[in-house]
Coordinates of C-alpha atoms and ligand atoms in Angstrom, one line a residue:
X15 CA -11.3 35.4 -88.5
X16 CA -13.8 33.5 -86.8
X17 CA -13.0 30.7 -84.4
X18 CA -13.8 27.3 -86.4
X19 CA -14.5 24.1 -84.3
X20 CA -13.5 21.1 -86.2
X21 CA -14.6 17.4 -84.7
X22 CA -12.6 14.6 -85.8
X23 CA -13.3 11.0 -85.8
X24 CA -10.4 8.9 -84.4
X25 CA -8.9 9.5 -81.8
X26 CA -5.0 7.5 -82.9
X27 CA -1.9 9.1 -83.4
X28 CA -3.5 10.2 -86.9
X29 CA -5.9 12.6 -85.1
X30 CA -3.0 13.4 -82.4
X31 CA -1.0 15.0 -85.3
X32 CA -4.0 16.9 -86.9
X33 CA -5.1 18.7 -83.5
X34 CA -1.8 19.8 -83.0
X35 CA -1.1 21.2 -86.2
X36 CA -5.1 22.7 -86.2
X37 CA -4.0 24.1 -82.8
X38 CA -1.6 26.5 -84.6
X39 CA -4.0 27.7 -87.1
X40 CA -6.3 28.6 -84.4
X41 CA -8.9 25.9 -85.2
X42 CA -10.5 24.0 -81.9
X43 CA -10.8 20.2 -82.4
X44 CA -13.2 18.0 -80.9
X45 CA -12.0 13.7 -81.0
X46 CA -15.0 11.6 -81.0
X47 CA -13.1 8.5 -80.0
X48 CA -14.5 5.6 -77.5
X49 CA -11.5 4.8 -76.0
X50 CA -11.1 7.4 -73.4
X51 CA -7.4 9.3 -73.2
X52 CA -6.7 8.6 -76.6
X53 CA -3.6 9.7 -78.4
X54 CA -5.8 12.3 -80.2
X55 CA -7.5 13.4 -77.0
X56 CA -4.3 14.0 -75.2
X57 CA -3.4 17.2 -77.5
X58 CA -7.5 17.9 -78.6
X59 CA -9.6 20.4 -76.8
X60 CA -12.2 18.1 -76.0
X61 CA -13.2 14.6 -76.8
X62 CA -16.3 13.0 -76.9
X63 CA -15.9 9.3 -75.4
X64 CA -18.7 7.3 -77.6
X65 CA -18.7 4.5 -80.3
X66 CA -18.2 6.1 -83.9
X67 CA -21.7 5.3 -84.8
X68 CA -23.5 6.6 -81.2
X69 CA -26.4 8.5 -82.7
X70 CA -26.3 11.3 -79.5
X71 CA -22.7 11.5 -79.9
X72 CA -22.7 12.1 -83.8
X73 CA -25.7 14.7 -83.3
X74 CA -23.5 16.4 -80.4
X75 CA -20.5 16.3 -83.1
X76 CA -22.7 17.6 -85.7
X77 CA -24.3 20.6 -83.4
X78 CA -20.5 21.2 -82.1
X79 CA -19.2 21.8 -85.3
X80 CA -18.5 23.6 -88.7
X81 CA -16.8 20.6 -89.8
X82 CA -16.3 17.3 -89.0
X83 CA -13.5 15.2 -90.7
X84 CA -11.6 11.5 -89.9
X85 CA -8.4 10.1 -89.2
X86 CA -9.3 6.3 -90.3
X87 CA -10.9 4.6 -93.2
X88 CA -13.2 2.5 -91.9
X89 CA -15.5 5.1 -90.3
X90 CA -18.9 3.6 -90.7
X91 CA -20.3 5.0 -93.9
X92 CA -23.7 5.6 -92.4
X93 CA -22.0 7.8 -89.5
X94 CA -20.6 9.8 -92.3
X95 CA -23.7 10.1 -94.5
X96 CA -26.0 11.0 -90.9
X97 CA -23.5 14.1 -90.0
X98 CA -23.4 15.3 -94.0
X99 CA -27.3 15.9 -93.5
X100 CA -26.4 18.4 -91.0
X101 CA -22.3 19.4 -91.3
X102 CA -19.6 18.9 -93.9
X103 CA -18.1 16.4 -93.7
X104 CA -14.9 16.6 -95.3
X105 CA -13.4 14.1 -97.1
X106 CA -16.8 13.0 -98.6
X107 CA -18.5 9.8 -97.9
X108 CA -18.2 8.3 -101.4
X109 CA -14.4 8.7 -100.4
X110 CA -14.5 6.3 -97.5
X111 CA -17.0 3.7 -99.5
X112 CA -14.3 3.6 -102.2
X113 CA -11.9 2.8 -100.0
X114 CA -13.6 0.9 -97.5
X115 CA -14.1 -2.0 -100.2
X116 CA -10.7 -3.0 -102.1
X117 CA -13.4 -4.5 -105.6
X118 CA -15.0 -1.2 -105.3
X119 CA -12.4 0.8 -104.5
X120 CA -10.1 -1.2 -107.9
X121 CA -13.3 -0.7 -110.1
X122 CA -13.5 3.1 -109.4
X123 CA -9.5 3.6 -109.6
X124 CA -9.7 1.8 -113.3
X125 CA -13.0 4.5 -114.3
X126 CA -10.9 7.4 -113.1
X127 CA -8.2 5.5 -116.4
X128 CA -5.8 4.6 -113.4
X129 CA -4.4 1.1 -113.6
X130 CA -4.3 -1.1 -110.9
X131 CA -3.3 -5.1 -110.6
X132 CA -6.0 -7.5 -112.3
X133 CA -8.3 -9.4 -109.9
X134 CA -11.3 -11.1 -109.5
X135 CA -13.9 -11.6 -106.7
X136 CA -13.7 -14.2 -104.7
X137 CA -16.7 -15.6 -102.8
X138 CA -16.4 -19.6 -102.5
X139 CA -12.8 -21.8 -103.0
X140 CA -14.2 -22.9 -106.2
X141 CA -13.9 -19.4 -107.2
X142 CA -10.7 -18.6 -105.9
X143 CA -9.2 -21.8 -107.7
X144 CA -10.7 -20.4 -111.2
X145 CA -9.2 -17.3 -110.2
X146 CA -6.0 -18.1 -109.6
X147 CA -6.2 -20.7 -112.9
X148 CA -6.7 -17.6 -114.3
X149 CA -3.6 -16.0 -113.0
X150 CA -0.9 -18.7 -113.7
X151 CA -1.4 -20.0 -109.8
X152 CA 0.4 -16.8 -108.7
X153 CA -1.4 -14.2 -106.6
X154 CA -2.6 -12.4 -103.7
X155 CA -5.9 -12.7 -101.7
X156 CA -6.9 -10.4 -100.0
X157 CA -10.1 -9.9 -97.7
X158 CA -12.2 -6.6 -99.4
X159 CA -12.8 -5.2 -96.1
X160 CA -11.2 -4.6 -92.9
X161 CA -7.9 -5.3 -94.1
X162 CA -4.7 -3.1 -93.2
X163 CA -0.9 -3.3 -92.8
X164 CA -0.9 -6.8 -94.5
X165 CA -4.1 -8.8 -92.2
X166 CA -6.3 -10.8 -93.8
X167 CA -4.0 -11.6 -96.7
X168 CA -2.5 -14.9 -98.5
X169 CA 0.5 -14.6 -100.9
X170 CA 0.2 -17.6 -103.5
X171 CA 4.1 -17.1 -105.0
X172 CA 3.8 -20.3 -107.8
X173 CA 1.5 -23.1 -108.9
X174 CA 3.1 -25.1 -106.2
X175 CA 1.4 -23.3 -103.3
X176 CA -1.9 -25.5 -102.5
X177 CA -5.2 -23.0 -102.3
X178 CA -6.9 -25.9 -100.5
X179 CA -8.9 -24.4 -97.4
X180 CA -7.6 -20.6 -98.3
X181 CA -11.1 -19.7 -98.4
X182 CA -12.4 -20.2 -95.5
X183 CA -9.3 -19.3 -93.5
X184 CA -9.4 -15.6 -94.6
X185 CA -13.1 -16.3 -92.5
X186 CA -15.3 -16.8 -95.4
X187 CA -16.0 -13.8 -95.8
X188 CA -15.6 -11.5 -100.2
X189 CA -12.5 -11.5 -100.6
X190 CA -10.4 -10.3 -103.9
X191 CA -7.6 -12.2 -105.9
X192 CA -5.2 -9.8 -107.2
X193 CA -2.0 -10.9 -109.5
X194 CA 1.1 -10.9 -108.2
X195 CA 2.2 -7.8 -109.1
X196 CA 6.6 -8.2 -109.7
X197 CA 7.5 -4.6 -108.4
X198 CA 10.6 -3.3 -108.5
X199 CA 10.1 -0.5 -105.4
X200 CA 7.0 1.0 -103.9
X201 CA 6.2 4.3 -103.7
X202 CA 3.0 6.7 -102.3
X203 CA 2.0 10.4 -103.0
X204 CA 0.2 12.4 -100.6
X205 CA -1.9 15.2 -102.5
X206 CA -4.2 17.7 -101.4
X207 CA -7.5 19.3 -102.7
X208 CA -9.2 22.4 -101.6
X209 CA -12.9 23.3 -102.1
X210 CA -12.1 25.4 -104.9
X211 CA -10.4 22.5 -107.4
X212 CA -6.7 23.4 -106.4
X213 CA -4.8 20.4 -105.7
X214 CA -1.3 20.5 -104.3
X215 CA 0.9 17.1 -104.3
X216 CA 4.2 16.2 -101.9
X217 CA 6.9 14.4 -103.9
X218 CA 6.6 10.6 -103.8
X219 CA 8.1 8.9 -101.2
X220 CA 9.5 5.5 -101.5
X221 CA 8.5 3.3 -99.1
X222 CA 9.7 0.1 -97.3
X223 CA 7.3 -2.7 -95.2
X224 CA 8.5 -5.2 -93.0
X225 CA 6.1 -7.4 -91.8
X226 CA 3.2 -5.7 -93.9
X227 CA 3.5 -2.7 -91.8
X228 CA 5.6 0.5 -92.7
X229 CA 9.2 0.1 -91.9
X230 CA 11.0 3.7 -93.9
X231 CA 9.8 6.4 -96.3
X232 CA 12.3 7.9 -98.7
X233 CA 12.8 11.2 -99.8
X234 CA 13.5 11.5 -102.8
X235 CA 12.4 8.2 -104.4
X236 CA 14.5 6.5 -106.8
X237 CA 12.6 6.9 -109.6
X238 CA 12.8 8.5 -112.9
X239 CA 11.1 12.0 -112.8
X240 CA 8.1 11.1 -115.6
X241 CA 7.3 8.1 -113.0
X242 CA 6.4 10.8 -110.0
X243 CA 4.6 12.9 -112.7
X244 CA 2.6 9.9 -113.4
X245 CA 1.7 9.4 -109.7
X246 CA 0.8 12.8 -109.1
X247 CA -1.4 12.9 -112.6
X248 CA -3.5 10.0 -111.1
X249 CA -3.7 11.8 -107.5
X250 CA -5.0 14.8 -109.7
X251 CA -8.0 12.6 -111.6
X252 CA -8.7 10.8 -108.0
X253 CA -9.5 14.1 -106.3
X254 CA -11.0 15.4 -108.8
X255 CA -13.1 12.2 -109.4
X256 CA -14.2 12.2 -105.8
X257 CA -15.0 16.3 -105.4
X258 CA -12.4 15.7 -102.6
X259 CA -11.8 18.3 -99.7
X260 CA -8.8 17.7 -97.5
X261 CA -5.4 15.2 -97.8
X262 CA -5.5 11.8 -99.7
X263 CA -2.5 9.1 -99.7
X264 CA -2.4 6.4 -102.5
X265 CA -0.2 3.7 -102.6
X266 CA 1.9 2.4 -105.9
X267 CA 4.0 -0.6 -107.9
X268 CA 6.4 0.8 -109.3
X269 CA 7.9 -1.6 -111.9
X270 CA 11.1 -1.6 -113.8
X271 CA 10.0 0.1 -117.0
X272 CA 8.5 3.3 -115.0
X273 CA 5.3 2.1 -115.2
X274 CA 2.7 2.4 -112.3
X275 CA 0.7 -0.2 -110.6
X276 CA -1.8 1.5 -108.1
X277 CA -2.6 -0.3 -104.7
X278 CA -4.5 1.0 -102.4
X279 CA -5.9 4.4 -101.7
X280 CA -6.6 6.2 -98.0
X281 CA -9.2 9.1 -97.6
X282 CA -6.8 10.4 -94.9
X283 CA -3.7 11.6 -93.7
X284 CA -1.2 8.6 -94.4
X285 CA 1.9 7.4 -92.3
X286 CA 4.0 7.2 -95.6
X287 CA 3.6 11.4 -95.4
X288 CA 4.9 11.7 -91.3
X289 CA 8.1 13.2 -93.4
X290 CA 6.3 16.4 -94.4
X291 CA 6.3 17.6 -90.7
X292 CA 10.2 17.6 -91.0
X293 CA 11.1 18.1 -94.9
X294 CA 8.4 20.6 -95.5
X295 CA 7.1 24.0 -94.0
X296 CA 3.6 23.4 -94.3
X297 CA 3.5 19.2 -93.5
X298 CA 0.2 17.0 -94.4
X299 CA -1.5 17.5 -91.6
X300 CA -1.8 21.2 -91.4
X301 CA -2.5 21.2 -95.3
X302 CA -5.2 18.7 -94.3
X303 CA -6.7 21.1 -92.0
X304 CA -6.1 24.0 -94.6
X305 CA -8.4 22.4 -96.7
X306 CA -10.8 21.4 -94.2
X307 CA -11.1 24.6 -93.1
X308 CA -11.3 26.7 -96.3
X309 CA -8.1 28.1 -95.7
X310 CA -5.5 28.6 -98.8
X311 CA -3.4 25.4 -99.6
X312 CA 0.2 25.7 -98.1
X313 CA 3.3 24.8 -100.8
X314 CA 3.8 21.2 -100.7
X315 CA 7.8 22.0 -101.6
X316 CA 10.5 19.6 -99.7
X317 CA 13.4 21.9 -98.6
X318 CA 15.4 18.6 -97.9
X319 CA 16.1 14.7 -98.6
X320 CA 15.3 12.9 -95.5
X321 CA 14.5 9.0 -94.5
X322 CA 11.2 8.5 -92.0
X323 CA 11.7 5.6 -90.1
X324 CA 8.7 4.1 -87.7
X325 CA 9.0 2.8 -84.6
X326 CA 6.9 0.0 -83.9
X327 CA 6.9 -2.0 -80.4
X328 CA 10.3 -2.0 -79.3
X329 CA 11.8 -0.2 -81.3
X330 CA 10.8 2.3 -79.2
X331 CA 13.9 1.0 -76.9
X332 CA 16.5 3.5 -79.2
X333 CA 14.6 6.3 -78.4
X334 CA 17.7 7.7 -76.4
X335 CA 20.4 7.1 -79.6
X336 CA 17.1 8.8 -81.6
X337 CA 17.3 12.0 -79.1
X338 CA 21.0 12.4 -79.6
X339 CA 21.1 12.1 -83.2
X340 CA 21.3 15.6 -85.1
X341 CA 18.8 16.3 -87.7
X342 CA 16.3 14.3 -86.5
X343 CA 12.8 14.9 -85.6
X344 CA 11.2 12.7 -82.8
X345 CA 7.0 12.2 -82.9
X346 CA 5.9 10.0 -79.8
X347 CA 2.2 9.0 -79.9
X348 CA 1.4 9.2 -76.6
X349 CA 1.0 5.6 -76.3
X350 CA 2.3 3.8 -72.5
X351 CA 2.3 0.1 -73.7
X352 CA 4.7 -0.5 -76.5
X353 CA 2.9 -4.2 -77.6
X354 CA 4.8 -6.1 -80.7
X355 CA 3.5 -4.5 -84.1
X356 CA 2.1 -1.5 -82.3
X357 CA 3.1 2.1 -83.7
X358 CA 5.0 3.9 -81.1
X359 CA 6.0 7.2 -82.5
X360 CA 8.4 7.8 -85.8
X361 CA 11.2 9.6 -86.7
X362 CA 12.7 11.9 -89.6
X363 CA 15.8 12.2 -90.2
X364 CA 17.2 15.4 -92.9
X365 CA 19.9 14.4 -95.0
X366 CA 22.2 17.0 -96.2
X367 CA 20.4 19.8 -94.8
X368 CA 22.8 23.2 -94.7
X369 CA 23.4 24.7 -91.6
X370 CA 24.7 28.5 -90.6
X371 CA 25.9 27.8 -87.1
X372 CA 27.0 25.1 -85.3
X373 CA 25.0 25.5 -81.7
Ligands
LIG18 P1 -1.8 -3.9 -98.9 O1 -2.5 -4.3 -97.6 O2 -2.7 -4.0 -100.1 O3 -1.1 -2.5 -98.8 O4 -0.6 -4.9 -99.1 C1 0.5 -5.0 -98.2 C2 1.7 -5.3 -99.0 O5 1.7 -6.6 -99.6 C3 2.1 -4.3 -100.1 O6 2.7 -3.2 -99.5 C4 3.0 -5.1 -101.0 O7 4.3 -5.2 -100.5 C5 2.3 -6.5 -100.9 N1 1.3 -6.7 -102.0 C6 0.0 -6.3 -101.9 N2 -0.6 -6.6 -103.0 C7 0.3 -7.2 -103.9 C8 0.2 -7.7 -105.2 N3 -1.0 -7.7 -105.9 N4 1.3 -8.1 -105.8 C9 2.5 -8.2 -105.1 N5 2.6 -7.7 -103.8 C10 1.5 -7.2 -103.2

């Protein structure tokens, strides 16, 4: 088989976990990445230190490679669209200006018949006050771009919350109004196409946030079995939608009746999937690079339940009770400074799983 270099653009713990699974399958990666001993670059063959949007650097990336795929969402588009003239570029670009924008990305999610929260565009406070008129005063606001683990957000919970000023302190810049969607647990799917059509989906996990960053995953998730079918149907019609090549994670309400809500979507490996490295032979980031690569899809089955827990700042601290705890997988991001609200590494912990000796 020949030798296949694959660059990557990102060079977090995202990429950090997609070289070292590619490093098994033979595949040599190359992290274009501007901050210099990355995450990524630590496990990575090489790593080209530039700005994501470097002309030379994304014509050396294209020259370099067979493929060139991303461990982020907000990958300029236009950095995306100048390597597909000369690479694949797997995902596709239209994948990251779906979800780059959260009206665009809504608008496409409710053509492919998936249903997501109402909302409404917001570009002035006179706007958001009609808006949230609209919505019984209740809501969330959200800016359309840029925004991750909970920034650039504003929870209006009743009529009583005053909108006054909300504009311009999200900075004035399109922002959407969702309704407040009343959720009863959320949950995410991680699902995989290949070139060929095949698409292979994980079981939903169910998924906590403190602080609008993940907190645990939870496998399986409490839900009623035609509720994960449901999630994996709309995973199916978004790949398929989007002629999609490599792993997707989309994020769901789940509301008391079984119903779906979908959230948000991420043309990338997803942190609410870390669990497959542990719970399933062939984990999202090798299937990833599978389908990257052209290589077969693995089987997405989970041989056990398990809980993925993150470890953000210091958290990092219980690393030693972590290490002597049996059945449970340890992934460190290479990171030295553990700042407040900064992932550190996670951990997976089987539940249940049957042993045959006791070493
Ligand atoms: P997001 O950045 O869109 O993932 O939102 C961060 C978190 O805020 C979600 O995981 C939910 O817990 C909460 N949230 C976001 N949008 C809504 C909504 N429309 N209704 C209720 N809660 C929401």
């Amino acid at each position: 088989m020949k030798a296949q270099t694959i660059g990557i653009i990102g060079g977090g713990q995202l990429g950090r976990m997609l070289a070292m699974a590619a490093a098994r399958l033979n595949l040599t990666i190359i992290i274009l990445e501007p901050q210099a001993d990355c995450p990524a670059a630590q496990v990575a063959n090489e790593q080209i230190i530039a700005a994501y949007d470097d002309p030379a650097a994304l014509a050396e990336l294209a020259s370099r490679c067979d493929i060139v795929t991303y461990e982020f969402e907000n990958v300029p588009v236009s950095a995306a669209q100048t390597l597909e003239r000369s690479v694949p570029v797997y995902p596709p670009s239209k994948a990251l200006e779906v979800a780059q924008d959260r009206l665009t990305e809504k608008r496409f999610l409710n053509d492919c018949g998936i249903e997501t929260a109402r909302f409404h565009a917001v570009n002035s406070q006179q706007e958001l006050e009609a808006a949230l008129a609209d919505f019984g005063g209740k809501g969330v606001l959200k800016t359309c771009r840029m925004g991750y683990d909970g920034k650039g957000q504003r929870v209006f919970r009743s009529s009583d919350d005053s909108p006054a000023g909300a504009y311009e302190a999200l900075g004035g810049v399109p922002l959407i109004l969702e309704s407040f969607v009343a959720f009863e647990r959320e949950i995410s799917i991680i699902a995989a196409r290949a070139k060929d059509g095949t698409i292979r989906c994980y079981d939903p996990a169910e998924n906590v946030h403190r602080n609008g960053i993940l907190h645990t995953s939870t496998l399986p998730a409490n839900i009623p079995a035609e509720t994960a079918a449901t999630a994996r149907a709309a995973a199916e019609k978004l790949l398929a939608a989007l002629d999609y090549v490599g792993v997707i994670g989309m994020e769901f309400f789940a509301m008391a009746d079984g119903t779906l809500i979908a959230n948000e979507i991420a043309p990338r490996v997803h942190n609410s999937g870390h669990w497959t490295e542990a719970a399933c032979v062939i984990s999202q980031f090798e299937q990833h690079m599978r389908a990257v690569a052209g290589l077969a899809l693995g089987d997405p089955v989970r041989h056990s339940d398990c809980v993925m827990t993150n470890l953000i700042g210091d958290d990092i601290m219980a690393l030693p009770e972590w290490l002597a705890t049996k059945d449970v997988l340890v992934h460190l991001y290479g990171k030295t400074e553990a700042r407040p609200g900064r992932k550190m590494g996670h951990v997976t912990e089987l539940k249940g799983r049957k042993t045959s000796s006791q070493g």
